[in-house]
One Martini backbone bead per residue (centre of mass of N, CA, C, O) as a GRO file, in nm:
protein
   83
    1MET     BB    1  13.812  10.932  12.785
    2ALA     BB    2  13.592  11.109  12.668
    3GLU     BB    3  13.636  10.991  12.363
    4SER     BB    4  13.547  10.695  12.423
    5GLU     BB    5  13.237  10.728  12.496
    6PRO     BB    6  13.125  10.800  12.214
    7GLN     BB    7  13.245  10.535  12.071
    8GLU     BB    8  13.068  10.344  12.234
    9GLU     BB    9  12.796  10.457  12.165
   10ASN     BB   10  12.819  10.407  11.870
   11HIS     BB   11  12.878  10.108  11.895
   12ASP     BB   12  12.594  10.041  12.027
   13LYS     BB   13  12.427  10.167  11.789
   14VAL     BB   14  12.536   9.968  11.577
   15ILE     BB   15  12.455   9.698  11.715
   16LYS     BB   16  12.161   9.756  11.744
   17LEU     BB   17  12.099   9.806  11.431
   18ALA     BB   18  12.195   9.533  11.337
   19LYS     BB   19  11.979   9.364  11.522
   20ASP     BB   20  11.734   9.500  11.396
   21VAL     BB   21  11.797   9.412  11.104
   22ARG     BB   22  11.800   9.112  11.143
   23ARG     BB   23  11.537   9.081  11.252
   24ASP     BB   24  11.376   9.204  11.008
   25LEU     BB   25  11.471   9.003  10.802
   26LYS     BB   26  11.354   8.753  10.953
   27GLU     BB   27  11.065   8.836  10.919
   28GLN     BB   28  11.071   8.857  10.604
   29LEU     BB   29  11.166   8.560  10.554
   30GLU     BB   30  10.903   8.434  10.684
   31GLU     BB   31  10.692   8.576  10.505
   32MET     BB   32  10.806   8.458  10.232
   33GLU     BB   33  10.758   8.169  10.307
   34LYS     BB   34  10.453   8.170  10.348
   35LEU     BB   35  10.405   8.276  10.052
   36THR     BB   36  10.523   8.038   9.895
   37VAL     BB   37  10.366   7.817  10.012
   38GLN     BB   38  10.077   7.937   9.929
   39ALA     BB   39  10.165   7.938   9.613
   40ALA     BB   40  10.215   7.639   9.592
   41TRP     BB   41   9.928   7.537   9.675
   42MET     BB   42   9.775   7.698   9.450
   43THR     BB   43   9.916   7.556   9.217
   44TYR     BB   44   9.834   7.278   9.285
   45ASN     BB   45   9.517   7.321   9.283
   46PHE     BB   46   9.494   7.410   9.007
   47VAL     BB   47   9.621   7.175   8.858
   48THR     BB   48   9.446   6.963   8.971
   49ILE     BB   49   9.170   7.076   8.863
   50GLU     BB   50   9.264   7.095   8.553
   51THR     BB   51   9.340   6.781   8.534
   52ASN     BB   52   9.056   6.728   8.719
   53PRO     BB   53   8.750   6.780   8.679
   54GLU     BB   54   8.594   6.583   8.886
   55LEU     BB   55   8.693   6.744   9.136
   56VAL     BB   56   8.472   6.979   9.104
   57SER     BB   57   8.239   6.798   9.151
   58SER     BB   58   8.297   6.688   9.414
   59MET     BB   59   8.339   6.945   9.570
   60MET     BB   60   8.057   7.060   9.540
   61ASP     BB   61   7.907   6.816   9.661
   62LEU     BB   62   8.046   6.851   9.934
   63GLU     BB   63   7.934   7.136   9.987
   64ASP     BB   64   7.635   7.065   9.976
   65ALA     BB   65   7.654   6.861  10.206
   66PHE     BB   66   7.752   7.054  10.420
   67LEU     BB   67   7.523   7.268  10.412
   68ARG     BB   68   7.303   7.081  10.487
   69CYS     BB   69   7.428   6.980  10.753
   70LYS     BB   70   7.406   7.250  10.870
   71ALA     BB   71   7.127   7.343  10.856
   72GLN     BB   72   7.038   7.099  11.031
   73MET     BB   73   7.195   7.190  11.286
   74GLU     BB   74   7.069   7.453  11.327
   75LYS     BB   75   6.777   7.354  11.352
   76LYS     BB   76   6.826   7.175  11.599
   77TRP     BB   77   6.945   7.397  11.785
   78GLN     BB   78   6.675   7.558  11.793
   79GLU     BB   79   6.504   7.332  11.917
   80VAL     BB   80   6.666   7.328  12.179
   81LEU     BB   81   6.649   7.618  12.266
   82LYS     BB   82   6.316   7.606  12.293
   83GLU     BB   83   6.306   7.377  12.528
   0.00000   0.00000   0.00000
């Protein structure tokens, strides 16, 4: 009986280690999947911009419009706070 207890204890340690490794591998795989998706989108965006120069101009116009709108909203918000 005394010999079986250390073997069971070792067996439990091995099972726990295997579960820990499986969990760590799963987390790493999920992180790699996220990075792969990000890389794919970056590549897609790059190819889209490179093949359609008008898109860059449109994006810059859109960004300018957004910044003007944001500035106006901040100005109006400050006026509301002063009232």
